[in-house]
CSV table of C-alpha atoms in Angstrom, one decimal:
chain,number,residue,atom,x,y,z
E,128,UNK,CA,-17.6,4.6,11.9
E,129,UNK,CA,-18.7,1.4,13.9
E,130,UNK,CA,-17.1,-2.2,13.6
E,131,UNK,CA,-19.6,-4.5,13.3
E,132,UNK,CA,-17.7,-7.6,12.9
E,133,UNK,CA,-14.4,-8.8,11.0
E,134,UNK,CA,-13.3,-12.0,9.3
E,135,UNK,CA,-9.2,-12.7,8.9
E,136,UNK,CA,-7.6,-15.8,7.3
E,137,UNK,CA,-3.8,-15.7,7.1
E,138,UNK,CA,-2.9,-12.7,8.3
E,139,UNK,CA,0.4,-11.9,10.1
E,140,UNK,CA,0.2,-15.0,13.2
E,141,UNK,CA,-3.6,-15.0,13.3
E,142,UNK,CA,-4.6,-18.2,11.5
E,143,UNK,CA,-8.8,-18.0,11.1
E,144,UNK,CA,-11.1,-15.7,13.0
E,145,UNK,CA,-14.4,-14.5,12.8
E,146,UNK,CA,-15.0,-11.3,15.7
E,147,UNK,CA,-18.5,-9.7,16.5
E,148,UNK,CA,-17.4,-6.8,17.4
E,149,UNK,CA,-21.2,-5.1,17.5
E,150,UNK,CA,-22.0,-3.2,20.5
E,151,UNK,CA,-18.6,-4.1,22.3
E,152,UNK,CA,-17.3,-0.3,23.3
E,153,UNK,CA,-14.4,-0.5,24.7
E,154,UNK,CA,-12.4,-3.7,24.3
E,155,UNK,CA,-9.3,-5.6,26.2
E,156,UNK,CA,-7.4,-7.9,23.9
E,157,UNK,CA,-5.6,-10.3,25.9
E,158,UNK,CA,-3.9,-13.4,24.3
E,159,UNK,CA,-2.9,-16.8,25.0
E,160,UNK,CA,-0.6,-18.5,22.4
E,161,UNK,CA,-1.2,-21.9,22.2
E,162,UNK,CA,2.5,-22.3,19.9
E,163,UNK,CA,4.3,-22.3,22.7
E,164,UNK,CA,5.0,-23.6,26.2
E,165,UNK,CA,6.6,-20.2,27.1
E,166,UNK,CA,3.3,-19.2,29.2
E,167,UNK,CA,3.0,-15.5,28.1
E,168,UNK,CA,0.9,-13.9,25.3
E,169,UNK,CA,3.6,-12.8,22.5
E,170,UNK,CA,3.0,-13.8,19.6
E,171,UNK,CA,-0.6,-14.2,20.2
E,172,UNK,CA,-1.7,-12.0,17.8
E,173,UNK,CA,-2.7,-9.3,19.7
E,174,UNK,CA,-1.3,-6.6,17.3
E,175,UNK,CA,-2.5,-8.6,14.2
E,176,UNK,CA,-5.7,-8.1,15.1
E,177,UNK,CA,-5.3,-4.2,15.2
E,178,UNK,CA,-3.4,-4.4,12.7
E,179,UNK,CA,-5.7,-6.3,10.3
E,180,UNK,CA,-8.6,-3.3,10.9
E,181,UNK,CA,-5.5,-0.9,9.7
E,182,UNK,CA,-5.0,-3.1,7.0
E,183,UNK,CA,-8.1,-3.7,5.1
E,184,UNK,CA,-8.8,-0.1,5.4
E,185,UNK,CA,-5.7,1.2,4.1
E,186,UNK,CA,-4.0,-1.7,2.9
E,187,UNK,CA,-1.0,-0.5,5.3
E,188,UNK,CA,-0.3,-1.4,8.8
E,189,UNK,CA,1.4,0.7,11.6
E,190,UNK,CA,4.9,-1.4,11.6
E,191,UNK,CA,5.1,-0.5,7.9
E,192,UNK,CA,5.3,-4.6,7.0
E,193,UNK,CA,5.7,-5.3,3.5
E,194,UNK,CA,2.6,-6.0,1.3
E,195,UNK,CA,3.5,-9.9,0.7
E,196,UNK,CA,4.5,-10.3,4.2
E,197,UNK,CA,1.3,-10.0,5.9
E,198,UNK,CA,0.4,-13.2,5.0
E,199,UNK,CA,1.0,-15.7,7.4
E,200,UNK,CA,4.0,-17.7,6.5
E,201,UNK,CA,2.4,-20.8,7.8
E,202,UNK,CA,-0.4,-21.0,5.5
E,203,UNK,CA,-0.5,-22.5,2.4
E,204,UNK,CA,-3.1,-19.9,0.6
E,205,UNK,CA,-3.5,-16.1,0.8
E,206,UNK,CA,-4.9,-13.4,3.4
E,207,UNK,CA,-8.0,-12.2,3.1
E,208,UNK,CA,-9.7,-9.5,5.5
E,209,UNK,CA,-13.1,-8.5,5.9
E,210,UNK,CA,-14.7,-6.2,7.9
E,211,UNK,CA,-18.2,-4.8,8.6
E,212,UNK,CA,-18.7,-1.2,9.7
E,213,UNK,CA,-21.1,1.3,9.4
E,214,UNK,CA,-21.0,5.3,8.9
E,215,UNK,CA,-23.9,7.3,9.8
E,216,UNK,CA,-25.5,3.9,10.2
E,217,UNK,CA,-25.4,3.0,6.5
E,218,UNK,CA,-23.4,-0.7,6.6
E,219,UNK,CA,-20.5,-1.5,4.5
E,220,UNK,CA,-18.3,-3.9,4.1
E,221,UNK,CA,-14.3,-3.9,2.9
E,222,UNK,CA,-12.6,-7.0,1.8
E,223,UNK,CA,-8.8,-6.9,1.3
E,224,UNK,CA,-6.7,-10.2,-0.1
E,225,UNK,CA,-3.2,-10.7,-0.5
E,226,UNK,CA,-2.3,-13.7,-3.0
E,227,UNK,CA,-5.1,-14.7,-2.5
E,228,UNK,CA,-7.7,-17.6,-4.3
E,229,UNK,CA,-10.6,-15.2,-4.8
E,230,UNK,CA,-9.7,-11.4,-4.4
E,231,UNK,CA,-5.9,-12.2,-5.4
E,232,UNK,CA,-4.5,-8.8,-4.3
E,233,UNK,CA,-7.6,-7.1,-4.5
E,234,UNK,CA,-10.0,-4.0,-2.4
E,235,UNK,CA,-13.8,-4.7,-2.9
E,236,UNK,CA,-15.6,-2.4,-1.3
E,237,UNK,CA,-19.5,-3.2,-0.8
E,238,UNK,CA,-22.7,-1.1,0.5
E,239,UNK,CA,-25.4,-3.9,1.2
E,240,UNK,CA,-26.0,-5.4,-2.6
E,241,UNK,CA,-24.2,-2.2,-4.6
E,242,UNK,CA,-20.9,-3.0,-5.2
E,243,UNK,CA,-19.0,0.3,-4.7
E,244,UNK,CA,-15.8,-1.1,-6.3
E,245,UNK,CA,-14.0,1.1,-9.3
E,246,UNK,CA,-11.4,0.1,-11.9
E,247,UNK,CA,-8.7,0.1,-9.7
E,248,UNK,CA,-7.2,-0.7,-5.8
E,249,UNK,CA,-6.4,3.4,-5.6
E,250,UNK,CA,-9.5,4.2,-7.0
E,251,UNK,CA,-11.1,2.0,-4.3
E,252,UNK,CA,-9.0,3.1,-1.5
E,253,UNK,CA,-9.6,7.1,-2.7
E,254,UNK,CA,-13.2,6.4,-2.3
E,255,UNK,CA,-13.2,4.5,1.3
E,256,UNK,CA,-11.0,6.9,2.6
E,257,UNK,CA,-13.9,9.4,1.2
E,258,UNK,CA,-16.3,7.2,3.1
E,259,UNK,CA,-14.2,7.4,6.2
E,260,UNK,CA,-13.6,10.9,6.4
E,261,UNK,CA,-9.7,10.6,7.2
E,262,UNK,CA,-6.8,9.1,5.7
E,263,UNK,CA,-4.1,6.5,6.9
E,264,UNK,CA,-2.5,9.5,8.9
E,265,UNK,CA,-5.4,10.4,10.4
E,266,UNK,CA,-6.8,7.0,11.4
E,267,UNK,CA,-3.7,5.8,12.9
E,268,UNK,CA,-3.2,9.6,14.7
E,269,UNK,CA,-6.6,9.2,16.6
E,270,UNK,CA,-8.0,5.7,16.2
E,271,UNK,CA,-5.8,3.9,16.9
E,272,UNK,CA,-2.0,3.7,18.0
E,273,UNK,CA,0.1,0.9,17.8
E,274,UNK,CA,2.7,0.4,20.2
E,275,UNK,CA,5.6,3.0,20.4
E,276,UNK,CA,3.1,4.7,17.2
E,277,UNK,CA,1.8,7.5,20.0
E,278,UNK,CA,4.9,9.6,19.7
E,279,UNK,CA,4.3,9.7,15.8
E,280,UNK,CA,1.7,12.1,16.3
E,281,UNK,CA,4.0,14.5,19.3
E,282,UNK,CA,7.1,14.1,17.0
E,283,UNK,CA,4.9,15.5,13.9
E,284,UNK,CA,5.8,19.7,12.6
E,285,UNK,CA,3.2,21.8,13.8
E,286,UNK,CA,1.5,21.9,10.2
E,287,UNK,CA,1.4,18.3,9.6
E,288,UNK,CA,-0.2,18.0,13.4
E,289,UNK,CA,-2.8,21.0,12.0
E,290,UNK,CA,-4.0,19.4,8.7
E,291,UNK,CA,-4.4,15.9,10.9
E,292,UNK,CA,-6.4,17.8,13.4
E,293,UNK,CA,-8.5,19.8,10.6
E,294,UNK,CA,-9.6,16.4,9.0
E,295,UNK,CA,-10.4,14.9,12.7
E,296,UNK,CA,-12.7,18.2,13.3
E,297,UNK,CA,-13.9,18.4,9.7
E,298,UNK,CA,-12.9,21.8,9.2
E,299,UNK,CA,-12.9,22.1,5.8
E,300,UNK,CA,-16.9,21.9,5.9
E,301,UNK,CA,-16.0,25.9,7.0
E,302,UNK,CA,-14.0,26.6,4.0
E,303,UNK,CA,-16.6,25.2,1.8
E,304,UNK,CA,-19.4,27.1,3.7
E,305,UNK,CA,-17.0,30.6,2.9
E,306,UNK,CA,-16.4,29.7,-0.4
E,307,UNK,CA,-19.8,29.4,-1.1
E,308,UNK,CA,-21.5,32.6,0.6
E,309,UNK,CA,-18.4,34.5,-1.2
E,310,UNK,CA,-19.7,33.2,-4.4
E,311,UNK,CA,-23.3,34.2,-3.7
E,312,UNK,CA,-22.1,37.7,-2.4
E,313,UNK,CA,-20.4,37.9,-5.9
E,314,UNK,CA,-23.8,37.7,-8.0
């Protein structure tokens, strides 16, 4: 997967933003907030920014925040997130809304002019995570780790660190591959 670009209103402290994030690699987030006079960078929104990538994909973030309180208390409307990836370089886009105007508290999951949106936000979210090739678990155990969320992974039981590795490697492209030549030996 490769971020294109991403579009948040009202989420968390970030007010409006609009990211190319095309062709960046590896990225420093550093923040200035403007709020206050104190001179450092909490509460610039640093983490809301990761955290709205975790969010539109999953529609969970890593501090486990609850689903209304994402959107940002100061705003008068909803949250919406949008992001732009691609897989295999086929482009996509996910939009994810809380209360809000358009998308109320809906996943709308596009590829180019096909709308790849089922009946429901779990049906959705079963086939982008089907798309992505990993789950929450997996995402936030090798994508990316929020602060303190590194020790998640460490502090996992050895099976649970296995089936989160398995997914990472794709390993169950093997199983299918043995299942398979063990049905042809059987005819």
């Amino acid at each position: 997967m490769k971020l294109q670009s991403i579009s948040i209103q009202n989420f968390l402290s970030i007010g409006d933003i609009e990211l190319d994030l095309s062709g960046r690699g590896l990225v420093l987030i550093n923040g200035v907030n403007r709020d206050t006079v104190s001179g450092d960078s909490n509460g610039a929104g640093k983490s809301s920014l990761l955290e709205a990538v975790v969010w539109v994909l999953y529609g969970k973030t890593l501090r486990e925040i609850p689903a209304d309180a994402v959107v940002n208390r100061f705003s008068t409307g909803g949250t919406m997130v949008q992001l732009n990836f691609t897989v295999g370089g086929t482009g996509y886009q996910v939009i994810r809304a809380r209360k809000h105007d358009q998308y109320n508290n809906g996943l709308v999951l596009l590829c180019g002019d096909d709308d790849l949106t089922l009946g429901t936000v779990k049906q959705t979210q079963e086939r982008l995570e089907l798309l992505l090739g990993m789950d929450f678990t997996t995402f936030t155990s090798s994508i990316i780790f929020g602060q303190g969320y590194a020790s998640v992974f460490t502090t996992m039981k050895d099976s649970d660190r296995k089936e989160v590795l398995e997914k990472i490697l794709e390993l169950h492209v093997f199983s299918q591959c043995l299942d398979e030549v063990k049905q042809d030996y059987r005819v």
